[in-house]
Amino acid sequence: MRRACFLRSISMTYFADLSPYTYHARSQRENTWNVGWLDAAHPFSRGEVSAPFLSQLWAFCGAPVVQMRGFHTCELCNADGLEMLVVQRDGESRRLGAAEIRVFAPDGRVYAAPDLIYHYVAVHGYCPPDAFVTAVLEGPQPGTDTYERLVAESGLG
């Protein structure tokens, strides 16, 4: 019997919103910007987000493009960090903390975020930059031919 083995990471790597993406060397692409790489040591923007945005963000988290071997936990919850975060929405469960998402903006920008971004928004009131929110709502959506083509062209598929 084979058991899954996850490497645990105690702290999340912090990157300022809209800074150039540099986290995972194999996933670095030109014109890719960080969003939602939060940790407990750095303040972050808080505010209300729309229900359609939160719904679309959930869809993006269901289409991870960079899967890691280990996982991060939410430093903001003061959790013990021994298990992956399980999030539920509309009867669907997802384990978050071991992958990244990509959001392709209509203007050509690409946003890289940890999949924990959904938890940060829904639970901790994180308010991502307006450009990211617009890209989530107006850019290509996961599961569409356009989105899948952009992922493949980025070398992430």
Tab-separated table of N, CA and C in Angstrom:
chain	number	residue	atom	x	y	z
A	1	MET	N	0.849	-1.178	0.000
A	1	MET	CA	0.000	0.000	0.000
A	1	MET	C	0.893	1.239	0.000
A	2	ARG	N	0.597	2.143	-0.894
A	2	ARG	CA	1.385	3.360	-1.045
A	2	ARG	C	0.697	4.503	-0.309
A	3	ARG	N	1.454	5.252	0.478
A	3	ARG	CA	0.895	6.382	1.209
A	3	ARG	C	1.476	7.670	0.663
A	4	ALA	N	0.635	8.680	0.612
A	4	ALA	CA	1.105	9.987	0.147
A	4	ALA	C	2.012	10.601	1.194
A	5	CYS	N	3.053	11.218	0.743
A	5	CYS	CA	3.996	11.865	1.645
A	5	CYS	C	4.112	13.325	1.235
A	6	PHE	N	3.828	14.219	2.140
A	6	PHE	CA	3.923	15.646	1.868
A	6	PHE	C	5.014	16.257	2.718
A	7	LEU	N	5.828	17.070	2.132
A	7	LEU	CA	6.801	17.841	2.880
A	7	LEU	C	6.094	19.078	3.388
A	8	ARG	N	6.285	19.389	4.626
A	8	ARG	CA	5.604	20.517	5.234
A	8	ARG	C	6.508	21.735	5.207
A	9	SER	N	5.919	22.868	4.979
A	9	SER	CA	6.640	24.126	5.028
A	9	SER	C	5.998	24.980	6.109
A	10	ILE	N	6.790	25.447	7.058
A	10	ILE	CA	6.234	26.167	8.192
A	10	ILE	C	5.814	27.574	7.826
A	11	SER	N	6.560	28.255	6.987
A	11	SER	CA	6.161	29.629	6.670
A	11	SER	C	6.038	29.822	5.167
A	12	MET	N	5.123	30.666	4.810
A	12	MET	CA	4.883	31.001	3.417
A	12	MET	C	5.978	31.967	2.971
A	13	THR	N	6.299	31.918	1.742
A	13	THR	CA	7.222	32.881	1.174
A	13	THR	C	6.440	34.142	0.861
A	14	TYR	N	6.919	35.266	1.334
A	14	TYR	CA	6.234	36.536	1.095
A	14	TYR	C	6.779	37.208	-0.156
A	15	PHE	N	5.860	37.707	-0.990
A	15	PHE	CA	6.196	38.576	-2.111
A	15	PHE	C	5.170	39.696	-2.135
A	16	ALA	N	5.625	40.907	-2.325
A	16	ALA	CA	4.707	42.047	-2.399
A	16	ALA	C	3.805	41.915	-3.616
A	17	ASP	N	2.558	42.328	-3.453
A	17	ASP	CA	1.642	42.329	-4.588
A	17	ASP	C	2.215	43.142	-5.742
A	18	LEU	N	2.067	42.604	-6.934
A	18	LEU	CA	2.486	43.213	-8.200
A	18	LEU	C	3.999	43.341	-8.357
A	19	SER	N	4.750	42.573	-7.561
A	19	SER	CA	6.192	42.464	-7.786
A	19	SER	C	6.411	41.357	-8.816
A	20	PRO	N	7.545	41.376	-9.531
A	20	PRO	CA	7.788	40.331	-10.535
A	20	PRO	C	7.844	38.939	-9.888
A	21	TYR	N	7.255	37.959	-10.555
A	21	TYR	CA	7.235	36.587	-10.053
A	21	TYR	C	8.620	35.964	-10.162
A	22	THR	N	9.118	35.417	-9.055
A	22	THR	CA	10.428	34.761	-9.032
A	22	THR	C	10.449	33.506	-8.171
A	23	TYR	N	9.310	33.069	-7.669
A	23	TYR	CA	9.288	31.998	-6.668
A	23	TYR	C	9.810	30.666	-7.179
A	24	HIS	N	9.274	30.158	-8.250
A	24	HIS	CA	9.625	28.831	-8.749
A	24	HIS	C	10.341	28.992	-10.086
A	25	ALA	N	11.620	28.653	-10.128
A	25	ALA	CA	12.460	28.917	-11.303
A	25	ALA	C	11.866	28.362	-12.598
A	26	ARG	N	11.336	27.142	-12.569
A	26	ARG	CA	10.781	26.546	-13.790
A	26	ARG	C	9.520	27.250	-14.263
A	27	SER	N	8.891	28.026	-13.390
A	27	SER	CA	7.623	28.671	-13.731
A	27	SER	C	7.761	30.153	-14.030
A	28	GLN	N	8.982	30.674	-13.995
A	28	GLN	CA	9.184	32.099	-14.247
A	28	GLN	C	8.964	32.404	-15.717
A	29	ARG	N	8.149	33.393	-15.974
A	29	ARG	CA	7.884	33.864	-17.326
A	29	ARG	C	7.867	35.378	-17.305
A	30	GLU	N	8.207	35.965	-18.422
A	30	GLU	CA	8.165	37.413	-18.555
A	30	GLU	C	6.732	37.906	-18.337
A	31	ASN	N	6.618	39.076	-17.752
A	31	ASN	CA	5.319	39.733	-17.557
A	31	ASN	C	4.400	38.969	-16.596
A	32	THR	N	4.996	38.283	-15.603
A	32	THR	CA	4.225	37.566	-14.586
A	32	THR	C	4.435	38.261	-13.249
A	33	TRP	N	3.325	38.535	-12.576
A	33	TRP	CA	3.328	39.361	-11.366
A	33	TRP	C	2.722	38.614	-10.192
A	34	ASN	N	3.296	38.822	-9.011
A	34	ASN	CA	2.814	38.185	-7.782
A	34	ASN	C	1.551	38.846	-7.257
A	35	VAL	N	0.658	38.019	-6.745
A	35	VAL	CA	-0.525	38.496	-6.020
A	35	VAL	C	-0.840	37.466	-4.932
A	36	GLY	N	-1.060	37.942	-3.725
A	36	GLY	CA	-1.544	37.076	-2.658
A	36	GLY	C	-0.535	36.207	-1.956
A	37	TRP	N	0.732	36.546	-2.034
A	37	TRP	CA	1.764	35.782	-1.329
A	37	TRP	C	1.931	36.395	0.064
A	38	LEU	N	0.989	36.127	0.948
A	38	LEU	CA	0.922	36.769	2.253
A	38	LEU	C	1.679	35.978	3.319
A	39	ASP	N	2.072	36.699	4.363
A	39	ASP	CA	2.562	36.048	5.574
A	39	ASP	C	2.179	36.925	6.763
A	40	ALA	N	2.414	36.425	7.941
A	40	ALA	CA	1.986	37.124	9.152
A	40	ALA	C	2.829	38.360	9.460
A	41	ALA	N	4.004	38.470	8.884
A	41	ALA	CA	4.909	39.579	9.210
A	41	ALA	C	4.669	40.841	8.381
A	42	HIS	N	3.872	40.743	7.338
A	42	HIS	CA	3.661	41.882	6.452
A	42	HIS	C	2.183	42.267	6.391
A	43	PRO	N	1.870	43.554	6.515
A	43	PRO	CA	0.474	43.980	6.395
A	43	PRO	C	-0.014	43.767	4.963
A	44	PHE	N	-1.323	43.641	4.818
A	44	PHE	CA	-1.907	43.459	3.487
A	44	PHE	C	-3.216	44.220	3.391
A	45	SER	N	-3.616	44.494	2.178
A	45	SER	CA	-4.837	45.237	1.899
A	45	SER	C	-6.054	44.394	2.280
A	46	ARG	N	-6.999	45.028	2.964
A	46	ARG	CA	-8.230	44.340	3.366
A	46	ARG	C	-9.428	45.087	2.810
A	47	GLY	N	-10.487	44.357	2.565
A	47	GLY	CA	-11.708	44.987	2.074
A	47	GLY	C	-12.686	43.959	1.571
A	48	GLU	N	-13.801	44.441	1.097
A	48	GLU	CA	-14.867	43.590	0.560
A	48	GLU	C	-14.565	43.233	-0.894
A	49	VAL	N	-14.940	42.031	-1.262
A	49	VAL	CA	-14.874	41.622	-2.669
A	49	VAL	C	-16.265	41.153	-3.079
A	50	SER	N	-16.525	41.130	-4.346
A	50	SER	CA	-17.844	40.726	-4.830
A	50	SER	C	-17.996	39.200	-4.795
A	51	ALA	N	-19.233	38.769	-4.709
A	51	ALA	CA	-19.531	37.334	-4.761
A	51	ALA	C	-19.084	36.713	-6.089
A	52	PRO	N	-19.298	37.393	-7.241
A	52	PRO	CA	-18.805	36.811	-8.499
A	52	PRO	C	-17.272	36.633	-8.510
A	53	PHE	N	-16.545	37.585	-7.932
A	53	PHE	CA	-15.091	37.449	-7.875
A	53	PHE	C	-14.715	36.226	-7.045
A	54	LEU	N	-15.305	36.076	-5.870
A	54	LEU	CA	-14.967	34.955	-4.999
A	54	LEU	C	-15.301	33.628	-5.682
A	55	SER	N	-16.400	33.579	-6.396
A	55	SER	CA	-16.785	32.379	-7.125
A	55	SER	C	-15.772	32.042	-8.223
A	56	GLN	N	-15.365	33.054	-8.979
A	56	GLN	CA	-14.380	32.821	-10.049
A	56	GLN	C	-13.012	32.457	-9.479
A	57	LEU	N	-12.641	33.065	-8.365
A	57	LEU	CA	-11.365	32.724	-7.728
A	57	LEU	C	-11.362	31.261	-7.309
A	58	TRP	N	-12.489	30.776	-6.802
A	58	TRP	CA	-12.628	29.357	-6.452
A	58	TRP	C	-12.384	28.477	-7.684
A	59	ALA	N	-12.912	28.888	-8.821
A	59	ALA	CA	-12.712	28.124	-10.061
A	59	ALA	C	-11.232	28.085	-10.435
A	60	PHE	N	-10.534	29.196	-10.289
A	60	PHE	CA	-9.102	29.208	-10.594
A	60	PHE	C	-8.339	28.271	-9.659
A	61	CYS	N	-8.723	28.238	-8.393
A	61	CYS	CA	-8.043	27.357	-7.437
A	61	CYS	C	-8.314	25.887	-7.733
A	62	GLY	N	-9.334	25.615	-8.504
A	62	GLY	CA	-9.613	24.248	-8.949
A	62	GLY	C	-8.851	23.862	-10.197
A	63	ALA	N	-8.035	24.786	-10.709
A	63	ALA	CA	-7.243	24.530	-11.912
A	63	ALA	C	-5.783	24.935	-11.665
A	64	PRO	N	-5.129	24.303	-10.668
A	64	PRO	CA	-3.747	24.684	-10.364
A	64	PRO	C	-2.809	24.384	-11.526
A	65	VAL	N	-1.790	25.231	-11.695
A	65	VAL	CA	-0.850	25.028	-12.794
A	65	VAL	C	0.559	24.685	-12.312
A	66	VAL	N	0.867	24.978	-11.094
A	66	VAL	CA	2.171	24.633	-10.529
A	66	VAL	C	1.912	23.900	-9.225
A	67	GLN	N	2.136	22.588	-9.243
A	67	GLN	CA	1.909	21.755	-8.065
A	67	GLN	C	3.241	21.524	-7.353
A	68	MET	N	3.273	21.730	-6.052
A	68	MET	CA	4.489	21.556	-5.269
A	68	MET	C	4.470	20.205	-4.548
A	69	ARG	N	5.637	19.774	-4.099
A	69	ARG	CA	5.712	18.525	-3.333
A	69	ARG	C	5.336	18.744	-1.875
A	70	GLY	N	5.674	19.886	-1.350
A	70	GLY	CA	5.326	20.202	0.026
A	70	GLY	C	4.100	21.075	0.066
A	71	PHE	N	3.813	21.641	1.228
A	71	PHE	CA	2.668	22.531	1.320
A	71	PHE	C	2.920	23.620	2.347
A	72	HIS	N	2.198	24.698	2.174
A	72	HIS	CA	2.214	25.814	3.102
A	72	HIS	C	0.895	25.815	3.859
A	73	THR	N	0.945	26.312	5.069
A	73	THR	CA	-0.278	26.495	5.836
A	73	THR	C	-0.510	27.993	5.999
A	74	CYS	N	-1.644	28.345	6.521
A	74	CYS	CA	-1.970	29.756	6.708
A	74	CYS	C	-1.362	30.270	8.004
A	75	GLU	N	-0.396	31.165	7.891
A	75	GLU	CA	0.216	31.769	9.067
A	75	GLU	C	-0.751	32.679	9.808
A	76	LEU	N	-1.748	33.174	9.111
A	76	LEU	CA	-2.678	34.122	9.711
A	76	LEU	C	-3.659	33.444	10.667
A	77	CYS	N	-3.863	32.152	10.510
A	77	CYS	CA	-4.782	31.401	11.371
A	77	CYS	C	-4.112	30.885	12.642
A	78	ASN	N	-2.809	30.992	12.711
A	78	ASN	CA	-2.048	30.426	13.837
A	78	ASN	C	-2.266	28.923	13.953
A	79	ALA	N	-2.413	28.265	12.826
A	79	ALA	CA	-2.596	26.810	12.816
A	79	ALA	C	-1.271	26.125	13.151
A	80	ASP	N	-1.340	24.875	13.542
A	80	ASP	CA	-0.127	24.143	13.903
A	80	ASP	C	0.717	23.775	12.697
A	81	GLY	N	0.160	23.851	11.495
A	81	GLY	CA	0.922	23.603	10.283
A	81	GLY	C	1.186	22.148	9.991
A	82	LEU	N	0.471	21.251	10.644
A	82	LEU	CA	0.723	19.827	10.438
A	82	LEU	C	-0.121	19.216	9.334
A	83	GLU	N	-1.171	19.895	8.925
A	83	GLU	CA	-2.034	19.372	7.876
A	83	GLU	C	-2.361	20.463	6.872
A	84	MET	N	-2.638	20.026	5.650
A	84	MET	CA	-3.051	20.981	4.629
A	84	MET	C	-4.416	21.563	4.988
A	85	LEU	N	-4.630	22.772	4.563
A	85	LEU	CA	-5.897	23.450	4.788
A	85	LEU	C	-6.949	22.873	3.842
A	86	VAL	N	-8.083	22.474	4.375
A	86	VAL	CA	-9.191	21.979	3.565
A	86	VAL	C	-10.279	23.042	3.604
A	87	VAL	N	-10.679	23.503	2.419
A	87	VAL	CA	-11.679	24.562	2.297
A	87	VAL	C	-12.895	24.001	1.564
A	88	GLN	N	-14.074	24.399	2.022
A	88	GLN	CA	-15.296	23.944	1.386
A	88	GLN	C	-16.088	25.132	0.857
A	89	ARG	N	-16.720	24.906	-0.293
A	89	ARG	CA	-17.596	25.915	-0.896
A	89	ARG	C	-18.670	25.186	-1.689
A	90	ASP	N	-19.897	25.486	-1.416
A	90	ASP	CA	-21.023	24.886	-2.133
A	90	ASP	C	-20.927	23.363	-2.204
A	91	GLY	N	-20.543	22.743	-1.101
A	91	GLY	CA	-20.479	21.284	-1.033
A	91	GLY	C	-19.246	20.661	-1.651
A	92	GLU	N	-18.340	21.475	-2.153
A	92	GLU	CA	-17.108	20.978	-2.777
A	92	GLU	C	-15.932	21.285	-1.850
A	93	SER	N	-15.030	20.324	-1.684
A	93	SER	CA	-13.848	20.503	-0.833
A	93	SER	C	-12.588	20.571	-1.678
A	94	ARG	N	-11.647	21.395	-1.227
A	94	ARG	CA	-10.339	21.473	-1.877
A	94	ARG	C	-9.267	21.591	-0.802
A	95	ARG	N	-8.155	20.913	-1.041
A	95	ARG	CA	-6.976	21.092	-0.192
A	95	ARG	C	-6.166	22.220	-0.811
A	96	LEU	N	-5.890	23.232	-0.022
A	96	LEU	CA	-5.146	24.385	-0.516
A	96	LEU	C	-3.802	24.480	0.196
A	97	GLY	N	-2.822	25.011	-0.522
A	97	GLY	CA	-1.517	25.245	0.070
A	97	GLY	C	-0.368	24.541	-0.618
A	98	ALA	N	-0.658	23.786	-1.684
A	98	ALA	CA	0.406	23.046	-2.361
A	98	ALA	C	0.475	23.345	-3.852
A	99	ALA	N	-0.138	24.446	-4.270
A	99	ALA	CA	-0.157	24.744	-5.702
A	99	ALA	C	-0.261	26.245	-5.934
A	100	GLU	N	-0.068	26.616	-7.185
A	100	GLU	CA	-0.227	27.999	-7.619
A	100	GLU	C	-1.302	28.047	-8.685
A	101	ILE	N	-1.835	29.236	-8.884
A	101	ILE	CA	-2.771	29.469	-9.983
A	101	ILE	C	-2.178	30.546	-10.884
A	102	ARG	N	-2.683	30.600	-12.111
A	102	ARG	CA	-2.330	31.681	-13.032
A	102	ARG	C	-3.616	32.318	-13.535
A	103	VAL	N	-3.588	33.630	-13.578
A	103	VAL	CA	-4.703	34.413	-14.084
A	103	VAL	C	-4.155	35.265	-15.219
A	104	PHE	N	-4.766	35.156	-16.396
A	104	PHE	CA	-4.318	35.869	-17.587
A	104	PHE	C	-5.219	37.075	-17.812
A	105	ALA	N	-4.629	38.258	-17.749
A	105	ALA	CA	-5.394	39.492	-17.935
A	105	ALA	C	-5.582	39.787	-19.415
A	106	PRO	N	-6.654	40.471	-19.754
A	106	PRO	CA	-6.876	40.856	-21.156
A	106	PRO	C	-5.741	41.709	-21.733
A	107	ASP	N	-5.007	42.439	-20.884
A	107	ASP	CA	-3.914	43.287	-21.375
A	107	ASP	C	-2.591	42.540	-21.545
A	108	GLY	N	-2.588	41.221	-21.327
A	108	GLY	CA	-1.379	40.421	-21.520
A	108	GLY	C	-0.611	40.118	-20.242
A	109	ARG	N	-0.937	40.784	-19.168
A	109	ARG	CA	-0.267	40.475	-17.908
A	109	ARG	C	-0.714	39.106	-17.412
A	110	VAL	N	0.187	38.473	-16.663
A	110	VAL	CA	-0.112	37.187	-16.049
A	110	VAL	C	0.111	37.354	-14.541
A	111	TYR	N	-0.834	36.866	-13.765
A	111	TYR	CA	-0.728	36.954	-12.314
A	111	TYR	C	-0.521	35.554	-11.741
A	112	ALA	N	0.470	35.431	-10.861
A	112	ALA	CA	0.773	34.173	-10.185
A	112	ALA	C	0.396	34.324	-8.720
A	113	ALA	N	-0.373	33.366	-8.230
A	113	ALA	CA	-0.819	33.413	-6.841
A	113	ALA	C	-0.788	32.012	-6.249
A	114	PRO	N	-0.546	31.914	-4.938
A	114	PRO	CA	-0.701	30.609	-4.291
A	114	PRO	C	-2.192	30.283	-4.236
A	115	ASP	N	-2.527	29.008	-4.269
A	115	ASP	CA	-3.953	28.683	-4.201
A	115	ASP	C	-4.562	29.044	-2.841
A	116	LEU	N	-3.745	29.311	-1.851
A	116	LEU	CA	-4.244	29.785	-0.556
A	116	LEU	C	-4.920	31.154	-0.668
A	117	ILE	N	-4.767	31.814	-1.801
A	117	ILE	CA	-5.369	33.132	-1.973
A	117	ILE	C	-6.880	33.087	-1.725
A	118	TYR	N	-7.516	31.996	-2.099
A	118	TYR	CA	-8.959	31.905	-1.854
A	118	TYR	C	-9.249	32.016	-0.352
A	119	HIS	N	-8.524	31.287	0.447
A	119	HIS	CA	-8.687	31.324	1.907
A	119	HIS	C	-8.391	32.720	2.445
A	120	TYR	N	-7.329	33.336	1.949
A	120	TYR	CA	-6.969	34.681	2.425
A	120	TYR	C	-8.094	35.679	2.166
A	121	VAL	N	-8.723	35.582	1.005
A	121	VAL	CA	-9.818	36.493	0.658
A	121	VAL	C	-11.065	36.160	1.473
A	122	ALA	N	-11.461	34.886	1.475
A	122	ALA	CA	-12.717	34.476	2.098
A	122	ALA	C	-12.700	34.570	3.621
A	123	VAL	N	-11.568	34.275	4.240
A	123	VAL	CA	-11.511	34.205	5.697
A	123	VAL	C	-10.848	35.428	6.334
A	124	HIS	N	-9.791	35.927	5.709
A	124	HIS	CA	-9.009	36.999	6.331
A	124	HIS	C	-9.260	38.379	5.736
A	125	GLY	N	-10.170	38.478	4.772
A	125	GLY	CA	-10.540	39.774	4.225
A	125	GLY	C	-9.498	40.402	3.320
A	126	TYR	N	-8.564	39.588	2.822
A	126	TYR	CA	-7.558	40.111	1.891
A	126	TYR	C	-8.257	40.641	0.645
A	127	CYS	N	-7.865	41.819	0.226
A	127	CYS	CA	-8.422	42.436	-0.975
A	127	CYS	C	-7.295	42.573	-2.002
A	128	PRO	N	-7.277	41.710	-3.005
A	128	PRO	CA	-6.220	41.765	-4.018
A	128	PRO	C	-6.282	43.068	-4.813
A	129	PRO	N	-5.200	43.386	-5.520
A	129	PRO	CA	-5.190	44.590	-6.368
A	129	PRO	C	-6.317	44.563	-7.394
A	130	ASP	N	-6.822	45.741	-7.727
A	130	ASP	CA	-7.929	45.867	-8.684
A	130	ASP	C	-7.626	45.191	-10.018
A	131	ALA	N	-6.387	45.302	-10.492
A	131	ALA	CA	-6.036	44.701	-11.787
A	131	ALA	C	-6.204	43.182	-11.749
A	132	PHE	N	-5.876	42.571	-10.635
A	132	PHE	CA	-6.051	41.125	-10.479
A	132	PHE	C	-7.532	40.770	-10.450
A	133	VAL	N	-8.304	41.529	-9.689
A	133	VAL	CA	-9.748	41.281	-9.605
A	133	VAL	C	-10.374	41.370	-10.996
A	134	THR	N	-10.000	42.389	-11.752
A	134	THR	CA	-10.517	42.550	-13.114
A	134	THR	C	-10.117	41.365	-13.993
A	135	ALA	N	-8.866	40.914	-13.875
A	135	ALA	CA	-8.396	39.784	-14.680
A	135	ALA	C	-9.152	38.499	-14.334
A	136	VAL	N	-9.427	38.280	-13.049
A	136	VAL	CA	-10.189	37.096	-12.639
A	136	VAL	C	-11.585	37.134	-13.253
A	137	LEU	N	-12.197	38.298	-13.256
A	137	LEU	CA	-13.568	38.427	-13.746
A	137	LEU	C	-13.675	38.519	-15.273
A	138	GLU	N	-12.688	39.126	-15.926
A	138	GLU	CA	-12.807	39.399	-17.368
A	138	GLU	C	-11.851	38.614	-18.255
A	139	GLY	N	-10.829	38.009	-17.670
A	139	GLY	CA	-9.856	37.257	-18.458
A	139	GLY	C	-10.349	35.852	-18.762
A	140	PRO	N	-9.556	35.089	-19.502
A	140	PRO	CA	-9.920	33.709	-19.827
A	140	PRO	C	-10.137	32.884	-18.556
A	141	GLN	N	-11.163	32.062	-18.570
A	141	GLN	CA	-11.537	31.268	-17.400
A	141	GLN	C	-11.016	29.844	-17.510
A	142	PRO	N	-10.659	29.235	-16.369
A	142	PRO	CA	-10.224	27.833	-16.383
A	142	PRO	C	-11.258	26.953	-17.069
A	143	GLY	N	-10.761	25.979	-17.824
A	143	GLY	CA	-11.641	25.058	-18.533
A	143	GLY	C	-11.989	25.495	-19.940
A	144	THR	N	-11.694	26.762	-20.275
A	144	THR	CA	-11.973	27.218	-21.638
A	144	THR	C	-10.770	26.917	-22.530
A	145	ASP	N	-11.009	26.851	-23.822
A	145	ASP	CA	-9.919	26.596	-24.767
A	145	ASP	C	-8.850	27.686	-24.676
A	146	THR	N	-9.284	28.929	-24.547
A	146	THR	CA	-8.329	30.034	-24.477
A	146	THR	C	-7.430	29.907	-23.258
A	147	TYR	N	-8.012	29.607	-22.109
A	147	TYR	CA	-7.222	29.464	-20.883
A	147	TYR	C	-6.225	28.309	-21.022
A	148	GLU	N	-6.708	27.186	-21.487
A	148	GLU	CA	-5.837	26.001	-21.634
A	148	GLU	C	-4.701	26.286	-22.618
A	149	ARG	N	-4.979	27.026	-23.692
A	149	ARG	CA	-3.942	27.385	-24.660
A	149	ARG	C	-2.887	28.280	-24.002
A	150	LEU	N	-3.331	29.280	-23.234
A	150	LEU	CA	-2.391	30.184	-22.562
A	150	LEU	C	-1.532	29.442	-21.542
A	151	VAL	N	-2.113	28.512	-20.814
A	151	VAL	CA	-1.339	27.707	-19.867
A	151	VAL	C	-0.293	26.902	-20.625
A	152	ALA	N	-0.697	26.254	-21.697
A	152	ALA	CA	0.231	25.437	-22.486
A	152	ALA	C	1.348	26.299	-23.088
A	153	GLU	N	0.998	27.461	-23.633
A	153	GLU	CA	2.000	28.359	-24.212
A	153	GLU	C	2.965	28.876	-23.164
A	154	SER	N	2.528	28.928	-21.921
A	154	SER	CA	3.382	29.383	-20.828
A	154	SER	C	4.307	28.278	-20.342
A	155	GLY	N	4.120	27.066	-20.852
A	155	GLY	CA	4.941	25.944	-20.416
A	155	GLY	C	4.526	25.413	-19.055
A	156	LEU	N	3.312	25.725	-18.629
A	156	LEU	CA	2.860	25.326	-17.301
A	156	LEU	C	1.897	24.143	-17.342
A	157	GLY	N	1.430	23.768	-18.531
A	157	GLY	CA	0.405	22.719	-18.644
A	157	GLY	C	0.984	21.341	-18.706
